[in-house]
XYZ file of C-alpha atoms in Angstrom:
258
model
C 0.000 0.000 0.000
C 0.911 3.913 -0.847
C 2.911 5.535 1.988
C 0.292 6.206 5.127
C 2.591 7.000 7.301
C 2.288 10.643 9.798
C 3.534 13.839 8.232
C 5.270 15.912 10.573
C 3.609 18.742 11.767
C 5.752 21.143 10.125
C 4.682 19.937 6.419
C 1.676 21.970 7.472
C 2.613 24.602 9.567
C -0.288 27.907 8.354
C 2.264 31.322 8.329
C 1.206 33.426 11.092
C 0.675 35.898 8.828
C -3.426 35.690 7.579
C -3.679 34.818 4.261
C -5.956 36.571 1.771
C -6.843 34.886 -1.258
C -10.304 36.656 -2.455
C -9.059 38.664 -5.389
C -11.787 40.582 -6.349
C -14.789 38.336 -4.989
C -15.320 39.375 -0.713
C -15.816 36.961 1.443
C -19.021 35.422 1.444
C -21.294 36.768 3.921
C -22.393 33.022 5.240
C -19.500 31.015 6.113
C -18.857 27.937 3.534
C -18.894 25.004 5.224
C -16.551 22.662 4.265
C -16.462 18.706 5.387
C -12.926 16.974 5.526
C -12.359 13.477 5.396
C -9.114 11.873 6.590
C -7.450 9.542 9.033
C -4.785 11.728 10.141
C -5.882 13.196 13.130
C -3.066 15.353 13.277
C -3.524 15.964 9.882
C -7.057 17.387 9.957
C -6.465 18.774 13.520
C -3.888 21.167 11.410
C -6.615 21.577 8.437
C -9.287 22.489 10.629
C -7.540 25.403 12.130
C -6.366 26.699 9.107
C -9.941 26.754 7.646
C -11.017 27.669 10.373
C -8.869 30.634 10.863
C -9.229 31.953 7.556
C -13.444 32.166 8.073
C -14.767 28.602 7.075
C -17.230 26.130 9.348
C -15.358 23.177 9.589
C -16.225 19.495 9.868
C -13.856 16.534 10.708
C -14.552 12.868 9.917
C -11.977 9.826 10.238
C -13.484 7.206 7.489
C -15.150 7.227 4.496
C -18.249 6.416 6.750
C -18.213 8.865 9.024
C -17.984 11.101 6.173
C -20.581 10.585 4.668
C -23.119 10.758 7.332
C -21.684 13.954 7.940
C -22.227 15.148 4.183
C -26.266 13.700 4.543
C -26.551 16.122 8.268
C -25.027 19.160 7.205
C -24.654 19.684 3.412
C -20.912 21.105 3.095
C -19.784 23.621 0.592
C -16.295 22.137 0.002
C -15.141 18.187 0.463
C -11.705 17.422 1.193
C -10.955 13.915 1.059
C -8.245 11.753 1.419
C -7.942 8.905 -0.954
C -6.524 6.851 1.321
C -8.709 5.995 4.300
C -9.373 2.400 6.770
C -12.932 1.743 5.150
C -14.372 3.028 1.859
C -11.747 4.629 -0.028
C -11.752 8.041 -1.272
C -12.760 6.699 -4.589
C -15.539 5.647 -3.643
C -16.936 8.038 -1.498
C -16.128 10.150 -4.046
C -18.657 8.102 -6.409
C -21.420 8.037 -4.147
C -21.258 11.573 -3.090
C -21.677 11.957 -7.108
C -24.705 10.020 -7.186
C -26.486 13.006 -5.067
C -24.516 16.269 -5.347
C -22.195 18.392 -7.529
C -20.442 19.711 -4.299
C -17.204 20.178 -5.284
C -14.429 17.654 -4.167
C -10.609 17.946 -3.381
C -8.492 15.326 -3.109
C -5.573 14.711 -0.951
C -3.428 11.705 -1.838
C -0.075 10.729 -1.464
C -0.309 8.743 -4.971
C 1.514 10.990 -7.498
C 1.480 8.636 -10.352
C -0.611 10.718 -13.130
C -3.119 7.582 -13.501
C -4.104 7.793 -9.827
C -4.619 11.856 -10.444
C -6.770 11.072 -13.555
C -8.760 8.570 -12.083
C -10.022 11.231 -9.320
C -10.574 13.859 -11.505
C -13.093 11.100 -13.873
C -14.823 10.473 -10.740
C -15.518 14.009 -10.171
C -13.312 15.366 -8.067
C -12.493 19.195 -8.746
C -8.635 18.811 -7.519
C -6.096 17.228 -6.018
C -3.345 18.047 -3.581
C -0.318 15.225 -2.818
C 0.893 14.906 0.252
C 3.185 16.439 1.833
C 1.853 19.679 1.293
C 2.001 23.274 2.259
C -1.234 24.337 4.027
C -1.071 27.583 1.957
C -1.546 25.595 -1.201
C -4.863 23.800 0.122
C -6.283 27.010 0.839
C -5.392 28.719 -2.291
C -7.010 25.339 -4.272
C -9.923 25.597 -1.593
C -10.789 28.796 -2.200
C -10.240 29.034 -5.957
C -12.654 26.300 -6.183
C -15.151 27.496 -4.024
C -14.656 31.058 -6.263
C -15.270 29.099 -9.336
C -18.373 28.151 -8.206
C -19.657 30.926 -7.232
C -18.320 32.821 -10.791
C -20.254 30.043 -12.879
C -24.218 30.382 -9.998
C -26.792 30.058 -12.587
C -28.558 33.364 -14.075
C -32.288 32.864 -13.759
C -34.183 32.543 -16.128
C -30.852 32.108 -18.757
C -30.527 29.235 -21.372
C -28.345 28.855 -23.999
C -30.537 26.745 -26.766
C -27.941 25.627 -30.318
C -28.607 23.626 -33.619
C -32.247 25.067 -33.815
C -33.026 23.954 -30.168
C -31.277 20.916 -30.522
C -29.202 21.793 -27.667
C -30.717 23.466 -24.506
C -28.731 24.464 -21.891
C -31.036 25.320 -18.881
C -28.689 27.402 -16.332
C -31.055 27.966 -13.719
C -31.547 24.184 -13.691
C -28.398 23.400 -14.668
C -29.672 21.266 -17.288
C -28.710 20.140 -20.667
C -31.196 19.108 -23.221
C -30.317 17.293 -26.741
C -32.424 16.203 -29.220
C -35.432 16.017 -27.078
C -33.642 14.052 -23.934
C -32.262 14.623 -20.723
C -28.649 14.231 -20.843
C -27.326 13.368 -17.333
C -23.753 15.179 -16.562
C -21.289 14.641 -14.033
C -20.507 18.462 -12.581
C -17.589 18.537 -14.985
C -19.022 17.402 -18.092
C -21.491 20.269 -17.382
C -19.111 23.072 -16.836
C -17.300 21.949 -19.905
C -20.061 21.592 -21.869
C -21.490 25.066 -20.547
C -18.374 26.792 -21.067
C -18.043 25.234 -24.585
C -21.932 26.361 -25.654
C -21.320 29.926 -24.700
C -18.557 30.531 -26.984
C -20.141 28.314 -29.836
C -18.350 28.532 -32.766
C -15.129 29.434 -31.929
C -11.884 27.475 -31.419
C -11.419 27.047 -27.158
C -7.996 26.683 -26.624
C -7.101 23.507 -24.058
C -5.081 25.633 -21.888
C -8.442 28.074 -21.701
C -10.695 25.060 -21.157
C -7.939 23.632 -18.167
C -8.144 27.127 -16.669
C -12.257 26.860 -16.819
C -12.543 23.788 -15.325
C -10.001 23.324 -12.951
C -8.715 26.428 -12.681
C -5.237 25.546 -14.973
C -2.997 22.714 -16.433
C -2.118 20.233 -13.748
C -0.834 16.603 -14.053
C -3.185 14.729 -15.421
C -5.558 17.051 -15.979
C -4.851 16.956 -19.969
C -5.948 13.101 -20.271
C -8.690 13.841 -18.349
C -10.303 16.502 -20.801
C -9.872 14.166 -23.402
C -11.444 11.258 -21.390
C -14.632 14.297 -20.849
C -15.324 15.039 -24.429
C -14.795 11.570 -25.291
C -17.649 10.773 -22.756
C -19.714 14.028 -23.735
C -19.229 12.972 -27.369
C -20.914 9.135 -26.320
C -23.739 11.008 -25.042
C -23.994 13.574 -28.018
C -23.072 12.269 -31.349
C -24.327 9.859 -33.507
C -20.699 8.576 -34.586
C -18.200 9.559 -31.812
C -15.207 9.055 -33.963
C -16.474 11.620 -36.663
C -18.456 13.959 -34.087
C -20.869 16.078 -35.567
C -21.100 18.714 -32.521
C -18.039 18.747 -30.452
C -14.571 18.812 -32.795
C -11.222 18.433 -32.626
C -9.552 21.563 -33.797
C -5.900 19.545 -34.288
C -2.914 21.816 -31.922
C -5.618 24.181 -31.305
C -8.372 22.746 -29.049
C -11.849 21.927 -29.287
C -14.959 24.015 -30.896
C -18.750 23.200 -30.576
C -20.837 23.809 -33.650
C -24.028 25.543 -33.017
């Protein structure tokens, strides 16, 4: 098994200094709550302080289990969860968490092979941190994530509808429409969908699409668009090697024809 051994302490030692790392968007006048999941008690002893000092409500669970009955009670804004834990594995409480929500999920792991970081990003996750870390990195992901979602809220009563209503995009509802069906999304293959609709037409660079959906290039994170369109393209196209909607613009990126 992976390397579960304790980090010291001073792997996540938070600056005494606050950290700030709004940009332009204030705080959020309700606290986001965020749930993490981890075995380390020093660990999330260190995590919960941090968040905790820099405005957030804080949960703590130990297993996978625990976990989730915390995620039913209390609804958090923010999951971070370890991908190694004693019961369910991050994995899958990553998958069943998916079943019900689109919270966002980060995962910590101390796997840094790029298959392992691929494989949590197709489940759904929104990053990843590997261990050892600094704690100023977590919150920078944490709250960049949490910005994100706030950036892409739905505007009511705004739908984006292509190929003479062929394609609806329902943002209040967040939900997509083709050809007269529900498509169901993962979180993901909705943002990148969503993000690909509103500039229809036009080449979207990868590097622009990275930035959209996780917030830049990462490890991993390159196979893993391709792995999304290939699955958006399943649920889209007629033939999925000679896609009709979605296409390959070769060194370029990807455009979606309206």
């Amino acid at each position: 098994m992976a390397d579960r051994g304790r980090y010291p302490e001073r792997e996540f030692v938070v600056h005494t200094q606050s950290i700030h790392l709004w940009g332009s968007v204030p705080p959020m006048s309700e606290k986001a709550k965020v749930l993490v999941i981890d075995d380390d008690l020093l660990l999330r002893e260190v995590l919960a302080r941090a968040l905790t000092r820099e405005g957030y409500e804080v949960l703590t669970a130990e297993t996978g289990g625990e976990g989730l009955l915390l995620f039913d009670r209390h609804s958090p804004d923010l999951v971070i969860l370890d991908v190694l834990l004693p019961d369910l594995d991050g994995w899958e409480v990553c998958r069943r968490i998916r079943r019900v929500s689109t919270v966002p999920i980060l995962f910590l792991t101390a796997l840094e092979g790029i298959p392992e970081r691929v494989r949590g990003l197709v489940l759904g996750g929104d990053d990843y941190v590997v261990k050892p870390f600094a704690v100023e990195e977590l919150l920078a992901r944490a709250e960049a994530i949490l910005r994100r979602v706030r950036q892409a809220a739905p505007i009511e009563g705004a739908s984006i509808r292509l190929g003479d209503g062929a394609l609806v995009i329902d943002r209040e509802r967040r939900q997509v429409w083709f050809q007269g069906r529900l498509l169901e999304l993962s979180p993901i293959e909705y943002t990148l969908l969503l993000y690909l609709a509103e500039r229809a037409g036009r080449v979207v660079s990868i590097n622009e699409l990275l930035t959209a959906v996780w917030g830049g290039p990462q490890e991993g994170s390159i196979q893993a668009l391709r792995w999304y369109i290939w699955n958006l393209r399943q649920k889209m196209e007629t033939n999925p090697h000679r896609p009709r909607w979605i296409q390959t613009v070769r060194r370029h990126g990807y455009r979606l024809n309206g």
